[in-house]
Every structure is written in C-alpha cells, then in structure tokens.
mmCIF file of C-alpha atoms in Angstrom:
data_model
loop_
_atom_site.group_PDB
_atom_site.id
_atom_site.type_symbol
_atom_site.label_atom_id
_atom_site.label_comp_id
_atom_site.label_asym_id
_atom_site.label_seq_id
_atom_site.Cartn_x
_atom_site.Cartn_y
_atom_site.Cartn_z
ATOM 1 C CA ASP A 991 39.288 3.993 45.322
ATOM 2 C CA GLY A 992 38.298 1.063 47.499
ATOM 3 C CA GLY A 993 40.854 -1.445 48.554
ATOM 4 C CA ILE A 994 43.003 -2.994 51.228
ATOM 5 C CA THR A 995 46.067 -1.338 52.660
ATOM 6 C CA GLN A 996 48.797 -3.045 54.620
ATOM 7 C CA SER A 997 51.608 -1.307 56.373
ATOM 8 C CA PRO A 998 54.486 -1.280 56.465
ATOM 9 C CA LYS A 999 55.629 -2.988 53.266
ATOM 10 C CA TYR A 1000 58.842 -4.193 54.923
ATOM 11 C CA LEU A 1001 59.331 -4.816 58.631
ATOM 12 C CA PHE A 1002 62.437 -5.882 60.510
ATOM 13 C CA ARG A 1003 62.438 -7.103 64.096
ATOM 14 C CA LYS A 1004 64.768 -8.776 66.521
ATOM 15 C CA GLU A 1005 63.964 -12.239 67.792
ATOM 16 C CA GLY A 1006 61.895 -12.179 70.960
ATOM 17 C CA GLN A 1007 59.934 -9.024 70.080
ATOM 18 C CA ASN A 1008 56.253 -8.943 69.307
ATOM 19 C CA VAL A 1009 55.269 -7.076 66.164
ATOM 20 C CA THR A 1010 51.888 -5.913 64.853
ATOM 21 C CA LEU A 1011 51.009 -5.810 61.157
ATOM 22 C CA SER A 1012 48.317 -3.412 60.046
ATOM 23 C CA CYS A 1013 45.436 -4.217 57.677
ATOM 24 C CA GLU A 1014 42.709 -1.736 56.748
ATOM 25 C CA GLN A 1015 39.918 -2.080 54.169
ATOM 26 C CA ASN A 1016 37.376 0.435 52.894
ATOM 27 C CA LEU A 1017 35.341 -2.061 50.881
ATOM 28 C CA ASN A 1018 32.692 -2.437 53.589
ATOM 29 C CA HIS A 1019 33.433 -6.160 53.701
ATOM 30 C CA ASP A 1020 32.318 -8.230 56.666
ATOM 31 C CA ALA A 1021 34.947 -10.975 56.395
ATOM 32 C CA MET A 1022 38.696 -10.515 56.745
ATOM 33 C CA TYR A 1023 41.590 -12.961 56.633
ATOM 34 C CA TRP A 1024 45.310 -13.254 57.314
ATOM 35 C CA TYR A 1025 47.507 -15.559 55.260
ATOM 36 C CA ARG A 1026 51.162 -16.419 55.444
ATOM 37 C CA GLN A 1027 53.200 -17.067 52.285
ATOM 38 C CA ASP A 1028 56.540 -18.882 52.307
ATOM 39 C CA PRO A 1029 58.782 -19.432 49.248
ATOM 40 C CA GLY A 1030 57.604 -22.311 47.064
ATOM 41 C CA GLN A 1031 54.433 -22.772 49.066
ATOM 42 C CA GLY A 1032 50.904 -21.641 48.674
ATOM 43 C CA LEU A 1033 49.189 -19.368 51.139
ATOM 44 C CA ARG A 1034 48.199 -20.724 54.524
ATOM 45 C CA LEU A 1035 45.387 -19.280 56.614
ATOM 46 C CA ILE A 1036 46.363 -17.869 60.017
ATOM 47 C CA TYR A 1037 43.130 -16.280 61.292
ATOM 48 C CA TYR A 1038 39.850 -15.112 59.888
ATOM 49 C CA SER A 1039 37.008 -12.919 61.088
ATOM 50 C CA GLN A 1040 33.403 -13.098 59.963
ATOM 51 C CA ILE A 1041 32.235 -10.000 61.744
ATOM 52 C CA VAL A 1042 33.346 -7.358 64.216
ATOM 53 C CA ASN A 1043 34.427 -8.712 67.621
ATOM 54 C CA ASP A 1044 34.593 -12.266 66.298
ATOM 55 C CA PHE A 1045 37.533 -14.215 64.882
ATOM 56 C CA GLN A 1046 38.529 -17.831 64.400
ATOM 57 C CA LYS A 1047 41.809 -19.719 64.149
ATOM 58 C CA GLY A 1048 42.938 -20.926 60.765
ATOM 59 C CA ASP A 1049 45.390 -23.707 60.008
ATOM 60 C CA ILE A 1050 48.512 -22.122 61.502
ATOM 61 C CA ALA A 1051 47.336 -19.813 64.334
ATOM 62 C CA GLU A 1052 49.992 -20.772 66.889
ATOM 63 C CA GLY A 1053 52.198 -17.819 67.795
ATOM 64 C CA TYR A 1054 49.808 -15.245 66.298
ATOM 65 C CA SER A 1055 46.974 -13.124 67.667
ATOM 66 C CA VAL A 1056 44.386 -10.824 66.103
ATOM 67 C CA SER A 1057 41.651 -8.386 67.034
ATOM 68 C CA ARG A 1058 38.607 -7.070 65.174
ATOM 69 C CA GLU A 1059 37.340 -4.019 67.025
ATOM 70 C CA LYS A 1060 36.298 -2.180 63.867
ATOM 71 C CA LYS A 1061 34.867 -3.468 60.609
ATOM 72 C CA GLU A 1062 37.650 -1.813 58.612
ATOM 73 C CA SER A 1063 40.598 -3.056 60.631
ATOM 74 C CA PHE A 1064 42.084 -6.499 61.347
ATOM 75 C CA PRO A 1065 45.588 -6.202 62.816
ATOM 76 C CA LEU A 1066 47.815 -9.254 63.236
ATOM 77 C CA THR A 1067 50.347 -9.581 66.048
ATOM 78 C CA VAL A 1068 53.255 -11.938 65.527
ATOM 79 C CA THR A 1069 54.369 -12.935 68.984
ATOM 80 C CA SER A 1070 57.720 -14.180 70.209
ATOM 81 C CA ALA A 1071 56.130 -17.633 70.462
ATOM 82 C CA GLN A 1072 56.022 -17.946 66.671
ATOM 83 C CA LYS A 1073 59.014 -20.142 65.859
ATOM 84 C CA ASN A 1074 59.564 -19.099 62.237
ATOM 85 C CA PRO A 1075 58.049 -15.634 61.826
ATOM 86 C CA THR A 1076 60.031 -14.509 58.762
ATOM 87 C CA ALA A 1077 57.544 -14.612 55.882
ATOM 88 C CA PHE A 1078 55.332 -12.575 53.583
ATOM 89 C CA TYR A 1079 51.996 -11.791 55.236
ATOM 90 C CA LEU A 1080 48.864 -11.087 53.213
ATOM 91 C CA CYS A 1081 45.586 -9.688 54.430
ATOM 92 C CA ALA A 1082 42.370 -10.250 52.486
ATOM 93 C CA SER A 1083 38.690 -9.443 52.742
ATOM 94 C CA SER A 1084 35.434 -10.566 51.161
ATOM 95 C CA ILE A 1085 31.826 -9.460 51.288
ATOM 96 C CA GLU A 1086 31.200 -12.461 53.509
ATOM 97 C CA GLY A 1087 32.712 -15.876 53.983
ATOM 98 C CA THR A 1088 29.936 -18.007 52.581
ATOM 99 C CA GLY A 1089 29.353 -18.603 48.893
ATOM 100 C CA SER A 1090 31.945 -18.064 46.209
ATOM 101 C CA TYR A 1091 32.651 -14.400 46.877
ATOM 102 C CA GLU A 1092 36.035 -13.211 45.726
ATOM 103 C CA GLN A 1093 38.688 -12.475 48.313
ATOM 104 C CA TYR A 1094 40.502 -9.191 47.724
ATOM 105 C CA PHE A 1095 44.124 -9.075 48.812
ATOM 106 C CA GLY A 1096 46.306 -6.318 50.137
ATOM 107 C CA PRO A 1097 49.871 -5.712 48.872
ATOM 108 C CA GLY A 1098 51.433 -7.651 51.747
ATOM 109 C CA THR A 1099 54.013 -7.053 54.468
ATOM 110 C CA ARG A 1100 57.374 -8.784 54.339
ATOM 111 C CA LEU A 1101 58.521 -9.494 57.884
ATOM 112 C CA THR A 1102 62.127 -10.370 58.633
ATOM 113 C CA VAL A 1103 63.098 -11.465 62.130
ATOM 114 C CA THR A 1104 66.773 -11.859 62.998
ATOM 115 C CA GLY B 707 40.894 -32.613 53.907
ATOM 116 C CA ASN B 708 40.966 -30.360 50.868
ATOM 117 C CA SER B 709 44.072 -30.048 48.728
ATOM 118 C CA VAL B 710 45.204 -28.438 45.482
ATOM 119 C CA THR B 711 48.100 -29.664 43.374
ATOM 120 C CA GLN B 712 49.687 -27.537 40.666
ATOM 121 C CA MET B 713 52.187 -28.561 38.064
ATOM 122 C CA GLU B 714 55.806 -28.171 39.031
ATOM 123 C CA GLY B 715 57.437 -24.971 37.927
ATOM 124 C CA PRO B 716 58.988 -22.737 36.989
ATOM 125 C CA VAL B 717 57.601 -22.450 33.481
ATOM 126 C CA THR B 718 59.577 -20.495 30.901
ATOM 127 C CA LEU B 719 58.037 -19.576 27.551
ATOM 128 C CA SER B 720 58.701 -17.335 24.599
ATOM 129 C CA GLU B 721 56.254 -14.556 23.814
ATOM 130 C CA GLU B 722 53.184 -15.748 21.852
ATOM 131 C CA ALA B 723 53.600 -19.348 23.029
ATOM 132 C CA PHE B 724 50.670 -21.388 24.314
ATOM 133 C CA LEU B 725 50.390 -21.724 28.086
ATOM 134 C CA THR B 726 48.951 -24.534 30.182
ATOM 135 C CA ILE B 727 49.304 -24.730 33.952
ATOM 136 C CA ASN B 728 47.777 -27.876 35.369
ATOM 137 C CA CYS B 729 45.719 -27.871 38.547
ATOM 138 C CA THR B 730 43.976 -30.802 40.194
ATOM 139 C CA TYR B 731 42.094 -30.824 43.456
ATOM 140 C CA THR B 732 40.662 -32.992 46.210
ATOM 141 C CA ALA B 733 37.622 -31.684 48.032
ATOM 142 C CA THR B 734 34.361 -32.700 49.590
ATOM 143 C CA GLY B 735 31.173 -31.731 47.842
ATOM 144 C CA TYR B 736 31.187 -29.164 45.071
ATOM 145 C CA PRO B 737 33.861 -26.545 45.623
ATOM 146 C CA SER B 738 34.293 -23.246 43.833
ATOM 147 C CA LEU B 739 37.598 -22.974 41.963
ATOM 148 C CA PHE B 740 39.811 -19.939 41.419
ATOM 149 C CA TRP B 741 42.979 -18.830 39.696
ATOM 150 C CA TYR B 742 44.862 -15.972 41.330
ATOM 151 C CA VAL B 743 47.895 -14.142 39.933
ATOM 152 C CA GLN B 744 50.697 -12.498 41.922
ATOM 153 C CA TYR B 745 53.023 -10.005 40.281
ATOM 154 C CA PRO B 746 56.447 -9.457 41.876
ATOM 155 C CA GLY B 747 56.244 -7.829 45.293
ATOM 156 C CA GLU B 748 52.464 -7.546 45.242
ATOM 157 C CA GLY B 749 49.416 -9.221 46.711
ATOM 158 C CA LEU B 750 47.169 -11.637 44.829
ATOM 159 C CA GLN B 751 44.581 -10.661 42.254
ATOM 160 C CA LEU B 752 41.701 -12.846 41.161
ATOM 161 C CA LEU B 753 42.226 -13.890 37.552
ATOM 162 C CA LEU B 754 39.134 -16.050 37.025
ATOM 163 C CA LYS B 755 36.782 -18.386 38.811
ATOM 164 C CA ALA B 756 34.207 -21.143 38.235
ATOM 165 C CA THR B 757 31.539 -22.178 40.688
ATOM 166 C CA LYS B 758 30.089 -25.374 39.227
ATOM 167 C CA ALA B 759 31.002 -28.280 36.996
ATOM 168 C CA ASP B 760 31.564 -27.463 33.301
ATOM 169 C CA ASP B 761 31.704 -23.727 34.008
ATOM 170 C CA LYS B 762 34.427 -21.900 32.109
ATOM 171 C CA GLY B 763 36.068 -18.910 33.736
ATOM 172 C CA SER B 764 37.843 -16.433 31.499
ATOM 173 C CA ASN B 765 39.651 -13.114 31.806
ATOM 174 C CA LYS B 766 42.410 -11.253 29.919
ATOM 175 C CA GLY B 767 42.783 -14.113 27.437
ATOM 176 C CA PHE B 768 43.155 -16.738 30.170
ATOM 177 C CA GLU B 769 40.575 -19.465 30.608
ATOM 178 C CA ALA B 770 39.974 -22.540 32.734
ATOM 179 C CA THR B 771 37.162 -25.114 32.748
ATOM 180 C CA TYR B 772 35.845 -26.804 35.891
ATOM 181 C CA ARG B 773 36.081 -30.552 35.159
ATOM 182 C CA LYS B 774 34.481 -32.539 37.915
ATOM 183 C CA GLU B 775 35.124 -35.909 36.304
ATOM 184 C CA THR B 776 38.883 -35.309 36.339
ATOM 185 C CA THR B 777 38.862 -32.955 39.372
ATOM 186 C CA SER B 778 40.848 -30.439 37.362
ATOM 187 C CA PHE B 779 40.892 -26.719 36.599
ATOM 188 C CA HIS B 780 43.775 -26.200 34.181
ATOM 189 C CA LEU B 781 44.729 -22.645 33.222
ATOM 190 C CA GLU B 782 45.327 -21.894 29.517
ATOM 191 C CA LYS B 783 46.214 -18.936 27.360
ATOM 192 C CA GLY B 784 46.669 -19.042 23.632
ATOM 193 C CA SER B 785 49.424 -16.444 23.310
ATOM 194 C CA VAL B 786 51.378 -15.244 26.328
ATOM 195 C CA GLN B 787 53.013 -11.839 26.682
ATOM 196 C CA VAL B 788 56.022 -10.700 28.692
ATOM 197 C CA SER B 789 53.595 -8.895 30.998
ATOM 198 C CA ASP B 790 52.062 -12.263 31.971
ATOM 199 C CA SER B 791 55.222 -13.148 33.903
ATOM 200 C CA ALA B 792 54.018 -13.756 37.455
ATOM 201 C CA VAL B 793 53.175 -16.491 39.954
ATOM 202 C CA TYR B 794 49.860 -18.253 39.374
ATOM 203 C CA PHE B 795 47.917 -19.912 42.182
ATOM 204 C CA CYS B 796 45.063 -22.344 41.861
ATOM 205 C CA ALA B 797 42.681 -22.362 44.839
ATOM 206 C CA LEU B 798 39.424 -23.880 45.979
ATOM 207 C CA LYS B 799 36.703 -23.028 48.441
ATOM 208 C CA ASP B 800 34.273 -25.667 49.557
ATOM 209 C CA GLY B 801 30.850 -25.047 50.958
ATOM 210 C CA THR B 802 31.587 -26.347 54.438
ATOM 211 C CA SER B 803 34.521 -24.264 55.641
ATOM 212 C CA TYR B 804 33.778 -20.600 56.149
ATOM 213 C CA GLY B 805 35.709 -18.371 53.803
ATOM 214 C CA LYS B 806 38.793 -20.517 53.719
ATOM 215 C CA LEU B 807 40.661 -20.779 50.455
ATOM 216 C CA THR B 808 42.931 -23.782 49.967
ATOM 217 C CA PHE B 809 45.836 -22.868 47.686
ATOM 218 C CA GLY B 810 48.191 -24.804 45.497
ATOM 219 C CA GLN B 811 51.904 -24.093 45.855
ATOM 220 C CA GLY B 812 52.001 -21.656 42.951
ATOM 221 C CA THR B 813 53.623 -21.824 39.524
ATOM 222 C CA ILE B 814 56.193 -19.257 38.465
ATOM 223 C CA LEU B 815 55.772 -18.200 34.831
ATOM 224 C CA THR B 816 58.492 -16.305 32.996
ATOM 225 C CA VAL B 817 57.861 -15.111 29.442
ATOM 226 C CA HIS B 818 60.815 -13.986 27.323
ATOM 227 C CA PRO B 819 60.539 -11.589 24.374
#
C-alpha cells in the first residue's frame, strides 16, 4: 500500500540536542511538506520541497532544517535554536504543489523536549 | 494574508444529531477549500474539497458548499455517529502560494451514544 511513514511515533530529547524526524513516502509525489501542530491551533508550515534538491522556508522555519536528497525522503531536523520544540510534527506530500491536489499526511511524530 | 476561522469548540452532540461546523475564510483570488479530519493520535485525512464557487464537496455523509458571496465553507452532516468523534480542520489553498495550505484552528467533535 502507498503512503507516508513517519518515525518514531514518540520522541524524547533533552534541551540543547538536535533531533531528526524521519518522513518517507512511496506515492511517487514530487512535493513534500512539514507542518507543526500545537494544541488548540491549526497546522503551521515549517518547510516544503517542490522537487529533489530544492526546498523553501514556510511560515515558521526558524530553528529547523531539512534536506531532500531523494524523492521519497524529506527529513526534518529540529535544532537547539528552536525555542519551543515540543509539538506534534506532521509530514505531508502531494503530486505537486500547484493546483488543488490533495495533500496526504503521515501519522505524525510527537516530540517532547525537556 | 490568507486566514481561516472556524467556530469555537468543542462541540458535543448525541448520536444521530445534526452537525454544523462553521468555517469562513479570507483569501486573494479564488482559493480551493478543504475539510480534513484527524482521529486521536493520527495524521490528517482529507474529508472533502471544493475548487470553485458553488461547488459542493461530499464524502461519508458530510458535505460543504463553497459560498464565495459569504466566503464560507461550512461542514454539515445530517446524522452523526460516535465514530465521527475527531478534530475537524478547514483549510484553503490559493493559486499564488505553492502548495501551502492555510488551516483553521480545528474543531473538536465528540459524539455520545
């Protein structure tokens, strides 16, 4: 079955450590996205990628970094510069970013930093 | 910039009750509109969408009509079930910003037997 996988489901880190969240898709989609979800708020876009080796900042990119070396993979690194990293992180993909194509979401990773 | 406003929640209903979740938006041009659903501990799933004015999206008994004159996309279902308990997000995508979905804050729905 095609879909998006994110791992791990739960992640715990100490303050000051960088941490990388995995996102893999086998849908052959060109576009991939990272969103952050906080309680009582909608999703906010961190980074997106239209194609391999290209990515763009979203609304809240500070303290995060990404790479897109393969079409299937779009890992997100939460750096120690991110002031409030504890959140639920969702990865998504779509056929492409233009038009009204549906975005498919992964199951999410809940990151807790103490 | 773009924005989406959803009705305040949470919403609590009895099974078989009628559901309305209000959604209004502000956007440039002619955005596409979406309703996503999130079950506990999971990612989002597309529930329905509409891409132009007066379009009606429908799925699993839910429906929403794209009303440009009132900039609204209210979600309705005639008879809710316990299994509909989830968080519902209204979202828009305009034609100028690549791929970006703008989300409302989400509405928690709880349906009791």
